[in-house]
Amino acid sequence: MLSIVSTPIGNLGDITLRALETLKECDAIVCEDTRVTGKLLQMLDLPKKELISLHGYSDTKKINAILKRLAEGAHLALVSDAGTPCISDPGYQLVSVALRQGDTHQVEVIPGPSAFLAALSASGLPINQFLYLGFLPLKKGRQTLLASFTEEKRTIVFYESVHRIEKTLRELVGALRDQPNRDIVICRELTKMHEEILRTTVAELASISLTQKGEFVIVIGAV
Ligand code: SAM
């Protein structure tokens, strides 16, 4: 069995009962950073486990070794550093191949926190339909994508790192300058001690003072 397990995006209390049970019962945990997952197990008071690292760039050899363990009957849990595996995080290739070779094992999901879902829910914007963009491209296609936001009829949500937040917000104001009333919600450090949710508009964005620390999700209202 391969169990895809979501873990908290900040607040440990958001771990689910099924996630606790799975992380306790499994034979080994496939994770991004063994130090991060080791610490999570410790903080949740869970027993130490064998930790198998799997990065986005992990090669076929590594994935094949994990598949072999599954075929031999091991119960493996797949986690990322925080939130839901495969959502802008490693895991997709493993899940994809594991599903295709499902005659020897099963794949199950233990759903839970994800930063973009928390941001959408907290945004107060209509979210019956939304466009999730992960991280914006750094170069190729970036300006075209930003320009396309002027036509987007769904709520847009994407991730941004602390290193690029200022530049991205500046570019956003530029791209949406003809739509000053478009809603922008900046979610910082969701579920953590210094959580901040700023609800603003394109017109007001340039004058807001943003704490440039931590992790960010940006939500933009539809046209
Ligand atoms: N798989 C994760 C998920 O399900 O949310 C996302 C992983 S992605 C590599 C990491 C990005 O998610 C961060 O750079 C940030 O944009 C966003 N993020 C993660 N935790 C967050 C939090 N507590 N508050 C705001 N944004 C967060």
PDB file of C-alpha atoms and ligand atoms in Angstrom:
ATOM      1  CA  MET A   1       0.000   0.000   0.000  1.00  0.00           C
ATOM      2  CA  LEU A   2       1.139   3.521  -0.842  1.00  0.00           C
ATOM      3  CA  SER A   3      -0.654   6.074   1.363  1.00  0.00           C
ATOM      4  CA  ILE A   4      -0.508   9.706   0.208  1.00  0.00           C
ATOM      5  CA  VAL A   5      -0.602  11.642   3.470  1.00  0.00           C
ATOM      6  CA  SER A   6      -1.214  15.391   3.910  1.00  0.00           C
ATOM      7  CA  THR A   7       0.567  17.025   6.837  1.00  0.00           C
ATOM      8  CA  PRO A   8       0.034  20.447   8.521  1.00  0.00           C
ATOM      9  CA  ILE A   9       1.094  23.690   6.767  1.00  0.00           C
ATOM     10  CA  GLY A  10       2.037  25.261  10.090  1.00  0.00           C
ATOM     11  CA  ASN A  11      -0.287  24.350  12.932  1.00  0.00           C
ATOM     12  CA  LEU A  12       0.421  20.825  14.186  1.00  0.00           C
ATOM     13  CA  GLY A  13      -3.166  20.559  15.410  1.00  0.00           C
ATOM     14  CA  ASP A  14      -4.245  20.238  11.787  1.00  0.00           C
ATOM     15  CA  ILE A  15      -2.871  16.694  11.463  1.00  0.00           C
ATOM     16  CA  THR A  16      -5.776  14.311  10.879  1.00  0.00           C
ATOM     17  CA  LEU A  17      -6.509  11.152  12.867  1.00  0.00           C
ATOM     18  CA  ARG A  18      -5.991   9.033   9.734  1.00  0.00           C
ATOM     19  CA  ALA A  19      -2.651  10.726   9.050  1.00  0.00           C
ATOM     20  CA  LEU A  20      -1.497   9.976  12.622  1.00  0.00           C
ATOM     21  CA  GLU A  21      -2.589   6.367  12.353  1.00  0.00           C
ATOM     22  CA  THR A  22      -0.934   5.898   8.950  1.00  0.00           C
ATOM     23  CA  LEU A  23       2.363   7.507   9.961  1.00  0.00           C
ATOM     24  CA  LYS A  24       2.364   5.288  13.064  1.00  0.00           C
ATOM     25  CA  GLU A  25       1.516   2.047  11.275  1.00  0.00           C
ATOM     26  CA  CYS A  26       3.462   2.323   8.001  1.00  0.00           C
ATOM     27  CA  ASP A  27       6.786   0.521   7.410  1.00  0.00           C
ATOM     28  CA  ALA A  28       8.607   3.566   6.022  1.00  0.00           C
ATOM     29  CA  ILE A  29       7.940   7.148   4.946  1.00  0.00           C
ATOM     30  CA  VAL A  30       8.842   8.544   1.528  1.00  0.00           C
ATOM     31  CA  CYS A  31       9.523  12.251   2.093  1.00  0.00           C
ATOM     32  CA  GLU A  32      11.179  15.357   0.634  1.00  0.00           C
ATOM     33  CA  ASP A  33      13.574  16.307   3.405  1.00  0.00           C
ATOM     34  CA  THR A  34      14.297  13.592   5.956  1.00  0.00           C
ATOM     35  CA  ARG A  35      15.190  16.222   8.595  1.00  0.00           C
ATOM     36  CA  VAL A  36      11.803  17.974   8.237  1.00  0.00           C
ATOM     37  CA  THR A  37       9.839  14.720   8.398  1.00  0.00           C
ATOM     38  CA  GLY A  38      11.993  13.376  11.256  1.00  0.00           C
ATOM     39  CA  LYS A  39      11.181  16.538  13.221  1.00  0.00           C
ATOM     40  CA  LEU A  40       7.466  16.233  12.411  1.00  0.00           C
ATOM     41  CA  LEU A  41       7.384  12.663  13.769  1.00  0.00           C
ATOM     42  CA  GLN A  42       9.143  13.842  16.901  1.00  0.00           C
ATOM     43  CA  MET A  43       6.757  16.776  17.449  1.00  0.00           C
ATOM     44  CA  LEU A  44       3.742  14.513  16.937  1.00  0.00           C
ATOM     45  CA  ASP A  45       5.178  12.011  19.362  1.00  0.00           C
ATOM     46  CA  LEU A  46       5.209   9.300  16.707  1.00  0.00           C
ATOM     47  CA  PRO A  47       7.694   6.424  16.587  1.00  0.00           C
ATOM     48  CA  LYS A  48      10.875   6.845  14.506  1.00  0.00           C
ATOM     49  CA  LYS A  49      10.573   5.385  11.008  1.00  0.00           C
ATOM     50  CA  GLU A  50      12.787   4.573   8.099  1.00  0.00           C
ATOM     51  CA  LEU A  51      12.763   7.729   5.949  1.00  0.00           C
ATOM     52  CA  ILE A  52      13.289   7.466   2.185  1.00  0.00           C
ATOM     53  CA  SER A  53      14.035  10.787   0.472  1.00  0.00           C
ATOM     54  CA  LEU A  54      12.344  11.545  -2.834  1.00  0.00           C
ATOM     55  CA  HIS A  55      12.955  14.920  -4.473  1.00  0.00           C
ATOM     56  CA  GLY A  56      11.199  16.349  -7.501  1.00  0.00           C
ATOM     57  CA  TYR A  57      14.277  15.495  -9.496  1.00  0.00           C
ATOM     58  CA  SER A  58      14.629  11.976  -8.111  1.00  0.00           C
ATOM     59  CA  ASP A  59      15.605   9.527 -10.806  1.00  0.00           C
ATOM     60  CA  THR A  60      13.790   6.467 -12.124  1.00  0.00           C
ATOM     61  CA  LYS A  61      16.186   4.249 -10.169  1.00  0.00           C
ATOM     62  CA  LYS A  62      14.947   5.695  -6.879  1.00  0.00           C
ATOM     63  CA  ILE A  63      11.302   5.388  -7.912  1.00  0.00           C
ATOM     64  CA  ASN A  64      11.867   1.794  -9.029  1.00  0.00           C
ATOM     65  CA  ALA A  65      13.432   0.955  -5.654  1.00  0.00           C
ATOM     66  CA  ILE A  66      10.319   2.362  -3.911  1.00  0.00           C
ATOM     67  CA  LEU A  67       8.024   0.392  -6.259  1.00  0.00           C
ATOM     68  CA  LYS A  68       9.977  -2.778  -5.472  1.00  0.00           C
ATOM     69  CA  ARG A  69       9.339  -2.221  -1.762  1.00  0.00           C
ATOM     70  CA  LEU A  70       5.616  -1.799  -2.483  1.00  0.00           C
ATOM     71  CA  ALA A  71       5.553  -4.950  -4.617  1.00  0.00           C
ATOM     72  CA  GLU A  72       7.210  -6.847  -1.740  1.00  0.00           C
ATOM     73  CA  GLY A  73       4.268  -5.865   0.447  1.00  0.00           C
ATOM     74  CA  ALA A  74       5.588  -2.852   2.332  1.00  0.00           C
ATOM     75  CA  HIS A  75       3.178  -0.164   3.495  1.00  0.00           C
ATOM     76  CA  LEU A  76       4.767   3.167   2.542  1.00  0.00           C
ATOM     77  CA  ALA A  77       3.486   6.656   3.373  1.00  0.00           C
ATOM     78  CA  LEU A  78       4.247   9.543   1.005  1.00  0.00           C
ATOM     79  CA  VAL A  79       4.505  12.993   2.618  1.00  0.00           C
ATOM     80  CA  SER A  80       5.973  16.344   1.598  1.00  0.00           C
ATOM     81  CA  ASP A  81       7.582  18.945   3.867  1.00  0.00           C
ATOM     82  CA  ALA A  82       4.148  20.485   4.493  1.00  0.00           C
ATOM     83  CA  GLY A  83       0.633  20.257   3.088  1.00  0.00           C
ATOM     84  CA  THR A  84      -0.442  17.828   0.399  1.00  0.00           C
ATOM     85  CA  PRO A  85       2.106  15.777  -1.566  1.00  0.00           C
ATOM     86  CA  CYS A  86       2.144  16.336  -5.356  1.00  0.00           C
ATOM     87  CA  ILE A  87       0.638  19.860  -5.025  1.00  0.00           C
ATOM     88  CA  SER A  88       3.638  21.945  -6.162  1.00  0.00           C
ATOM     89  CA  ASP A  89       5.652  19.280  -4.354  1.00  0.00           C
ATOM     90  CA  PRO A  90       7.335  15.968  -5.279  1.00  0.00           C
ATOM     91  CA  GLY A  91       5.375  12.729  -5.547  1.00  0.00           C
ATOM     92  CA  TYR A  92       3.516  12.904  -8.835  1.00  0.00           C
ATOM     93  CA  GLN A  93       5.839  10.541 -10.753  1.00  0.00           C
ATOM     94  CA  LEU A  94       5.796   7.972  -7.953  1.00  0.00           C
ATOM     95  CA  VAL A  95       1.991   8.038  -7.628  1.00  0.00           C
ATOM     96  CA  SER A  96       1.576   7.881 -11.387  1.00  0.00           C
ATOM     97  CA  VAL A  97       3.796   4.803 -11.820  1.00  0.00           C
ATOM     98  CA  ALA A  98       2.435   3.155  -8.649  1.00  0.00           C
ATOM     99  CA  LEU A  99      -1.106   3.472 -10.032  1.00  0.00           C
ATOM    100  CA  ARG A 100      -0.082   2.000 -13.382  1.00  0.00           C
ATOM    101  CA  GLN A 101       1.519  -0.975 -11.641  1.00  0.00           C
ATOM    102  CA  GLY A 102      -1.368  -1.372  -9.226  1.00  0.00           C
ATOM    103  CA  ASP A 103      -1.700  -5.133  -9.683  1.00  0.00           C
ATOM    104  CA  THR A 104       0.758  -5.684  -6.830  1.00  0.00           C
ATOM    105  CA  HIS A 105      -0.267  -2.878  -4.492  1.00  0.00           C
ATOM    106  CA  GLN A 106      -2.886  -0.192  -3.815  1.00  0.00           C
ATOM    107  CA  VAL A 107      -2.728   3.589  -3.599  1.00  0.00           C
ATOM    108  CA  GLU A 108      -4.843   5.455  -1.050  1.00  0.00           C
ATOM    109  CA  VAL A 109      -5.108   9.112  -0.082  1.00  0.00           C
ATOM    110  CA  ILE A 110      -5.288  10.593   3.411  1.00  0.00           C
ATOM    111  CA  PRO A 111      -6.416  14.148   2.593  1.00  0.00           C
ATOM    112  CA  GLY A 112      -5.726  17.170   4.772  1.00  0.00           C
ATOM    113  CA  PRO A 113      -4.239  20.661   4.717  1.00  0.00           C
ATOM    114  CA  SER A 114      -3.057  22.457   1.599  1.00  0.00           C
ATOM    115  CA  ALA A 115      -2.012  26.126   1.609  1.00  0.00           C
ATOM    116  CA  PHE A 116      -3.961  27.136  -1.510  1.00  0.00           C
ATOM    117  CA  LEU A 117      -7.201  25.614  -0.198  1.00  0.00           C
ATOM    118  CA  ALA A 118      -6.819  27.384   3.148  1.00  0.00           C
ATOM    119  CA  ALA A 119      -6.117  30.677   1.322  1.00  0.00           C
ATOM    120  CA  LEU A 120      -9.132  30.280  -0.978  1.00  0.00           C
ATOM    121  CA  SER A 121     -11.469  29.519   1.930  1.00  0.00           C
ATOM    122  CA  ALA A 122     -10.183  32.474   3.940  1.00  0.00           C
ATOM    123  CA  SER A 123     -10.172  34.895   0.994  1.00  0.00           C
ATOM    124  CA  GLY A 124     -13.857  35.695   1.112  1.00  0.00           C
ATOM    125  CA  LEU A 125     -13.873  35.668  -2.708  1.00  0.00           C
ATOM    126  CA  PRO A 126     -16.189  33.479  -4.817  1.00  0.00           C
ATOM    127  CA  ILE A 127     -14.478  30.105  -5.188  1.00  0.00           C
ATOM    128  CA  ASN A 128     -16.978  27.823  -6.849  1.00  0.00           C
ATOM    129  CA  GLN A 129     -14.481  27.924  -9.707  1.00  0.00           C
ATOM    130  CA  PHE A 130     -10.818  28.839  -9.406  1.00  0.00           C
ATOM    131  CA  LEU A 131      -7.551  28.638 -11.303  1.00  0.00           C
ATOM    132  CA  TYR A 132      -4.616  27.209  -9.343  1.00  0.00           C
ATOM    133  CA  LEU A 133      -1.266  28.161 -10.851  1.00  0.00           C
ATOM    134  CA  GLY A 134       1.262  26.733  -8.381  1.00  0.00           C
ATOM    135  CA  PHE A 135       4.322  29.037  -8.577  1.00  0.00           C
ATOM    136  CA  LEU A 136       4.322  31.548 -11.458  1.00  0.00           C
ATOM    137  CA  PRO A 137       6.999  30.893 -14.103  1.00  0.00           C
ATOM    138  CA  LEU A 138      10.143  32.899 -13.356  1.00  0.00           C
ATOM    139  CA  LYS A 139      10.940  33.939 -16.920  1.00  0.00           C
ATOM    140  CA  LYS A 140       9.426  32.285 -20.005  1.00  0.00           C
ATOM    141  CA  GLY A 141       5.696  32.951 -20.237  1.00  0.00           C
ATOM    142  CA  ARG A 142       5.544  35.042 -17.059  1.00  0.00           C
ATOM    143  CA  GLN A 143       4.482  38.343 -18.653  1.00  0.00           C
ATOM    144  CA  THR A 144       1.968  36.601 -20.955  1.00  0.00           C
ATOM    145  CA  LEU A 145       0.453  34.813 -17.966  1.00  0.00           C
ATOM    146  CA  LEU A 146       0.217  38.027 -15.918  1.00  0.00           C
ATOM    147  CA  ALA A 147      -1.391  39.802 -18.894  1.00  0.00           C
ATOM    148  CA  SER A 148      -3.958  36.974 -19.188  1.00  0.00           C
ATOM    149  CA  PHE A 149      -5.173  37.737 -15.635  1.00  0.00           C
ATOM    150  CA  THR A 150      -7.061  40.765 -17.047  1.00  0.00           C
ATOM    151  CA  GLU A 151      -9.445  38.338 -18.803  1.00  0.00           C
ATOM    152  CA  GLU A 152      -9.701  35.607 -16.133  1.00  0.00           C
ATOM    153  CA  LYS A 153     -13.270  34.948 -15.059  1.00  0.00           C
ATOM    154  CA  ARG A 154     -12.318  32.595 -12.228  1.00  0.00           C
ATOM    155  CA  THR A 155     -10.618  33.392  -8.925  1.00  0.00           C
ATOM    156  CA  ILE A 156      -6.847  32.928  -9.351  1.00  0.00           C
ATOM    157  CA  VAL A 157      -4.621  31.431  -6.656  1.00  0.00           C
ATOM    158  CA  PHE A 158      -0.863  30.918  -6.662  1.00  0.00           C
ATOM    159  CA  TYR A 159       2.126  30.441  -4.384  1.00  0.00           C
ATOM    160  CA  GLU A 160       4.966  32.909  -3.951  1.00  0.00           C
ATOM    161  CA  SER A 161       8.233  32.788  -2.074  1.00  0.00           C
ATOM    162  CA  VAL A 162       9.431  35.475   0.293  1.00  0.00           C
ATOM    163  CA  HIS A 163      12.287  36.298  -2.112  1.00  0.00           C
ATOM    164  CA  ARG A 164       9.965  37.263  -4.954  1.00  0.00           C
ATOM    165  CA  ILE A 165       6.829  38.523  -3.215  1.00  0.00           C
ATOM    166  CA  GLU A 166       7.666  42.224  -3.603  1.00  0.00           C
ATOM    167  CA  LYS A 167       8.576  41.918  -7.307  1.00  0.00           C
ATOM    168  CA  THR A 168       5.498  39.801  -8.069  1.00  0.00           C
ATOM    169  CA  LEU A 169       3.106  42.220  -6.372  1.00  0.00           C
ATOM    170  CA  ARG A 170       4.715  45.113  -8.271  1.00  0.00           C
ATOM    171  CA  GLU A 171       4.281  43.263 -11.562  1.00  0.00           C
ATOM    172  CA  LEU A 172       0.699  42.390 -10.629  1.00  0.00           C
ATOM    173  CA  VAL A 173      -0.150  46.064 -10.067  1.00  0.00           C
ATOM    174  CA  GLY A 174       1.375  46.799 -13.489  1.00  0.00           C
ATOM    175  CA  ALA A 175      -0.516  44.027 -15.281  1.00  0.00           C
ATOM    176  CA  LEU A 176      -3.867  44.916 -13.673  1.00  0.00           C
ATOM    177  CA  ARG A 177      -3.465  48.724 -13.706  1.00  0.00           C
ATOM    178  CA  ASP A 178      -6.633  49.146 -15.807  1.00  0.00           C
ATOM    179  CA  GLN A 179      -8.678  47.147 -13.271  1.00  0.00           C
ATOM    180  CA  PRO A 180      -8.085  49.089 -10.030  1.00  0.00           C
ATOM    181  CA  ASN A 181     -11.010  47.439  -8.231  1.00  0.00           C
ATOM    182  CA  ARG A 182      -9.825  43.845  -8.704  1.00  0.00           C
ATOM    183  CA  ASP A 183      -9.624  42.125  -5.314  1.00  0.00           C
ATOM    184  CA  ILE A 184      -6.258  40.853  -4.119  1.00  0.00           C
ATOM    185  CA  VAL A 185      -5.858  38.759  -0.975  1.00  0.00           C
ATOM    186  CA  ILE A 186      -2.381  38.157   0.397  1.00  0.00           C
ATOM    187  CA  CYS A 187      -2.225  35.235   2.837  1.00  0.00           C
ATOM    188  CA  ARG A 188       0.938  34.997   4.894  1.00  0.00           C
ATOM    189  CA  GLU A 189       1.952  32.268   7.345  1.00  0.00           C
ATOM    190  CA  LEU A 190      -1.463  30.579   7.314  1.00  0.00           C
ATOM    191  CA  THR A 191      -2.318  28.637  10.500  1.00  0.00           C
ATOM    192  CA  LYS A 192       0.918  29.845  12.130  1.00  0.00           C
ATOM    193  CA  MET A 193       1.465  32.250  15.027  1.00  0.00           C
ATOM    194  CA  HIS A 194       2.012  35.260  12.731  1.00  0.00           C
ATOM    195  CA  GLU A 195      -0.795  34.494  10.292  1.00  0.00           C
ATOM    196  CA  GLU A 196      -1.795  37.570   8.297  1.00  0.00           C
ATOM    197  CA  ILE A 197      -4.554  37.887   5.688  1.00  0.00           C
ATOM    198  CA  LEU A 198      -4.562  41.200   3.821  1.00  0.00           C
ATOM    199  CA  ARG A 199      -7.658  41.886   1.736  1.00  0.00           C
ATOM    200  CA  THR A 200      -6.962  44.709  -0.672  1.00  0.00           C
ATOM    201  CA  THR A 201      -7.411  45.882  -4.278  1.00  0.00           C
ATOM    202  CA  VAL A 202      -5.068  46.629  -7.159  1.00  0.00           C
ATOM    203  CA  ALA A 203      -5.464  50.382  -6.493  1.00  0.00           C
ATOM    204  CA  GLU A 204      -4.532  50.035  -2.812  1.00  0.00           C
ATOM    205  CA  LEU A 205      -1.852  47.386  -3.198  1.00  0.00           C
ATOM    206  CA  ALA A 206       1.020  49.800  -3.854  1.00  0.00           C
ATOM    207  CA  SER A 207       0.386  51.608  -0.555  1.00  0.00           C
ATOM    208  CA  ILE A 208       0.058  48.613   1.781  1.00  0.00           C
ATOM    209  CA  SER A 209       2.945  47.663   4.025  1.00  0.00           C
ATOM    210  CA  LEU A 210       3.616  43.967   3.866  1.00  0.00           C
ATOM    211  CA  THR A 211       5.710  41.978   6.317  1.00  0.00           C
ATOM    212  CA  GLN A 212       8.211  40.338   4.034  1.00  0.00           C
ATOM    213  CA  LYS A 213       8.778  37.195   6.033  1.00  0.00           C
ATOM    214  CA  GLY A 214       7.386  33.698   5.808  1.00  0.00           C
ATOM    215  CA  GLU A 215       5.291  31.902   3.218  1.00  0.00           C
ATOM    216  CA  PHE A 216       2.702  33.465   0.924  1.00  0.00           C
ATOM    217  CA  VAL A 217      -0.363  32.556  -1.101  1.00  0.00           C
ATOM    218  CA  ILE A 218      -1.883  35.203  -3.401  1.00  0.00           C
ATOM    219  CA  VAL A 219      -5.558  35.135  -4.362  1.00  0.00           C
ATOM    220  CA  ILE A 220      -6.958  37.432  -7.077  1.00  0.00           C
ATOM    221  CA  GLY A 221     -10.638  38.001  -7.633  1.00  0.00           C
ATOM    222  CA  ALA A 222     -12.180  37.246 -11.028  1.00  0.00           C
ATOM    223  CA  VAL A 223     -12.797  40.032 -13.598  1.00  0.00           C
TER     224      VAL A 223
HETATM  225  N1  SAM B   1       2.232  20.954  -1.069  1.00  0.00           N
HETATM  226  C1  SAM B   1       2.060  22.199  -0.377  1.00  0.00           C
HETATM  227  C2  SAM B   1       0.561  22.430  -0.129  1.00  0.00           C
HETATM  228  O1  SAM B   1      -0.214  21.494  -0.272  1.00  0.00           O
HETATM  229  O2  SAM B   1       0.190  23.540   0.239  1.00  0.00           O
HETATM  230  C3  SAM B   1       2.695  23.353  -1.125  1.00  0.00           C
HETATM  231  C4  SAM B   1       4.166  23.211  -1.287  1.00  0.00           C
HETATM  232  S1  SAM B   1       4.923  24.551  -2.092  1.00  0.00           S
HETATM  233  C5  SAM B   1       6.550  23.918  -2.367  1.00  0.00           C
HETATM  234  C6  SAM B   1       5.285  25.644  -0.774  1.00  0.00           C
HETATM  235  C7  SAM B   1       4.539  26.981  -0.914  1.00  0.00           C
HETATM  236  O3  SAM B   1       3.242  26.854  -0.357  1.00  0.00           O
HETATM  237  C8  SAM B   1       5.197  28.116  -0.143  1.00  0.00           C
HETATM  238  O4  SAM B   1       6.235  28.724  -0.885  1.00  0.00           O
HETATM  239  C9  SAM B   1       4.031  29.058   0.043  1.00  0.00           C
HETATM  240  O5  SAM B   1       3.802  29.803  -1.121  1.00  0.00           O
HETATM  241  C10 SAM B   1       2.875  28.068   0.249  1.00  0.00           C
HETATM  242  N2  SAM B   1       2.665  27.806   1.687  1.00  0.00           N
HETATM  243  C11 SAM B   1       2.963  26.683   2.366  1.00  0.00           C
HETATM  244  N3  SAM B   1       2.605  26.811   3.658  1.00  0.00           N
HETATM  245  C12 SAM B   1       2.059  28.036   3.785  1.00  0.00           C
HETATM  246  C13 SAM B   1       1.498  28.764   4.871  1.00  0.00           C
HETATM  247  N4  SAM B   1       1.439  28.249   6.101  1.00  0.00           N
HETATM  248  N5  SAM B   1       1.026  30.015   4.632  1.00  0.00           N
HETATM  249  C14 SAM B   1       1.085  30.556   3.400  1.00  0.00           C
HETATM  250  N6  SAM B   1       1.602  29.925   2.344  1.00  0.00           N
HETATM  251  C15 SAM B   1       2.081  28.681   2.528  1.00  0.00           C
END
